[in-house]
C-alpha positions as MATLAB code, in Angstrom:
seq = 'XXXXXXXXXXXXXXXXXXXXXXXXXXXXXXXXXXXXXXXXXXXXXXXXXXXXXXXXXXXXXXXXXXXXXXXXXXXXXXXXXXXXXXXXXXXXXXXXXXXXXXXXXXXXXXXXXXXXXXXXXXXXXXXXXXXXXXX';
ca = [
      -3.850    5.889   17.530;
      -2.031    7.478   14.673;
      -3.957   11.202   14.475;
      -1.328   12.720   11.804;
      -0.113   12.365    8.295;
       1.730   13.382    5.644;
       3.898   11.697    2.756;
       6.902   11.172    4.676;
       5.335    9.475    7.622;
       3.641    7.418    4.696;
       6.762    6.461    3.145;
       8.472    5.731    6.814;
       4.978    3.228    7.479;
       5.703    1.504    4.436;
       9.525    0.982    4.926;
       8.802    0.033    8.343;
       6.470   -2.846    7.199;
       9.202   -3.890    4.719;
      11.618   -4.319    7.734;
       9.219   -6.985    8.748;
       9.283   -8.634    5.210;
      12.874   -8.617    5.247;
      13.067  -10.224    8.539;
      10.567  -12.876    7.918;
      12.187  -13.771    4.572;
      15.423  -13.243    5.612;
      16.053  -10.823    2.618;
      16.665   -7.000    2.368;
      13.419   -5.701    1.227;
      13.977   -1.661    0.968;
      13.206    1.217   -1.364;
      14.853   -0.512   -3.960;
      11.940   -2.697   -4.239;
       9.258   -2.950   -7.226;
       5.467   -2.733   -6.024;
       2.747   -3.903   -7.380;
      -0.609   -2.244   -6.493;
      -3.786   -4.369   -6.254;
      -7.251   -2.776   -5.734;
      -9.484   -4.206   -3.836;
     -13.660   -3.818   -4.330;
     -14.439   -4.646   -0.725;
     -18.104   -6.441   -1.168;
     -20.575   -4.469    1.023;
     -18.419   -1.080    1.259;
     -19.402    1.895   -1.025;
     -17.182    4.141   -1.841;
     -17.491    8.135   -1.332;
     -16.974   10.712   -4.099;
     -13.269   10.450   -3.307;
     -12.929    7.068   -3.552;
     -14.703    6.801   -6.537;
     -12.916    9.283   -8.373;
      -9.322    8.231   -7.504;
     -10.666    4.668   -8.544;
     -11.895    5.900  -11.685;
      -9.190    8.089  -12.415;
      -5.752    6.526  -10.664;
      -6.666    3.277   -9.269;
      -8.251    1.319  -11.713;
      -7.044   -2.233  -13.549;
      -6.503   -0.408  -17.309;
      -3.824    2.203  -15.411;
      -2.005   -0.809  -13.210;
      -2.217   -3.778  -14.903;
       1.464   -4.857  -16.020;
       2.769   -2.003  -14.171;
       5.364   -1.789  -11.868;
       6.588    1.075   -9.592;
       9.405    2.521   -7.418;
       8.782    3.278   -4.138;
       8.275    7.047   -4.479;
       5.257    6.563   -7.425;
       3.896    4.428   -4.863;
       4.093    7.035   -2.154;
       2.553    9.567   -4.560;
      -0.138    7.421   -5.806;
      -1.176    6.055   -2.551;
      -0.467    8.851   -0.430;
      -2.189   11.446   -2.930;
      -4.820   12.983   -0.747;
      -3.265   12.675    2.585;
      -3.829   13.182    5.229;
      -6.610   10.854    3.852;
      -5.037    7.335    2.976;
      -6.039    3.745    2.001;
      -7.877    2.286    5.031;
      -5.732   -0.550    4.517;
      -2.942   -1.689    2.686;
      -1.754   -5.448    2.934;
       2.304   -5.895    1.960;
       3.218   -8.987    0.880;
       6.472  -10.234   -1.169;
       5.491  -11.171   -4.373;
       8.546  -12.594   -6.101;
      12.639  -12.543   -5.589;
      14.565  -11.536   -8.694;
      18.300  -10.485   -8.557;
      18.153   -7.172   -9.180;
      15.001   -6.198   -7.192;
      11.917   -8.014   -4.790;
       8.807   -7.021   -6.279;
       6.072   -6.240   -3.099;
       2.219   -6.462   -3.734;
       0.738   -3.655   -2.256;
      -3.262   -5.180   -2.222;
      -5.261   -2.186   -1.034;
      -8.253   -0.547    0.129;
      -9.901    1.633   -2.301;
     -11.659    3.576    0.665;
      -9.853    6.931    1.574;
      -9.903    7.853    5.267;
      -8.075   10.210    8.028;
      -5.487    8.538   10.148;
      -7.881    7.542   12.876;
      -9.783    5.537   10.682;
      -7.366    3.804    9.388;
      -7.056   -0.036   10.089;
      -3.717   -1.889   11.231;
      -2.810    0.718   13.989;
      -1.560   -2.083   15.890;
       0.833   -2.660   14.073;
       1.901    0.840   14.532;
       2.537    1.751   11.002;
      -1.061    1.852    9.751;
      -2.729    1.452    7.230;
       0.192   -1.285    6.316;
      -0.151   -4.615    7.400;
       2.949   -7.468    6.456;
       1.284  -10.648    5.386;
       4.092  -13.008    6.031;
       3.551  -16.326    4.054;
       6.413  -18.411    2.155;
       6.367  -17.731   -1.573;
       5.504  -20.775   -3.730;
];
């Protein structure tokens, strides 16, 4: 059970899980990627005054829509109140362009210490790889 964390055990989580994209897909997948973040209202989970101010003020659709971001934004936008993180983040390849893959990132909204956090299994929690063939 993960116990610690900071924003460059984040980062390492995250390129860890994007090994496993690469390997699946049979691409390099890396830091030279473009993420997309996707928030997700999970029905039945409230959110506490942390979550609902990073949603309001960070995390919302009128700040992300269209957007696009390098690894490190990602890192900083995510990982802003660590030690507290996402509960979960699901990684999935998006799309394959020639220049750069672009990675959803579709995540919790919930904020919690590394204990909490889902996907320790995997041993890079809170990110999961959801390997599926793109369409």
């Amino acid at each position: 059970m993960i116990k610690y964390m900071n924003l460059q055990s984040f980062k390492e989580y995250l390129l860890t899980t994007l090994d496993e994209l690469s390997s699946y897909h049979n691409k390099v997948i890396g830091e030279n990627s473009k993420f997309i973040i996707t928030p997700v209202e999970e029905r039945g989970k409230s959110l506490n005054s942390t979550d609902e101010y990073l949603f309001r003020g960070m995390l919302n659709s009128k700040n992300l829509d269209g957007r696009e971001f390098d690894i490190d934004s990602v890192v900083k936008m995510l990982g802003c109140r660590v030690p507290l993180c996402p509960l979960w983040i699901k990684v999935s390849l998006k799309e394959i362009r020639t220049e750069e893959p672009v990675i959803e990132l579709e995540t919790s909204l919930r904020f919690r210490k590394p204990s909490l956090l889902q996907n320790q299994e995997t041993g890079h929690p809170p990110f999961m790889a959801v390997l599926k063939s793109l369409n």
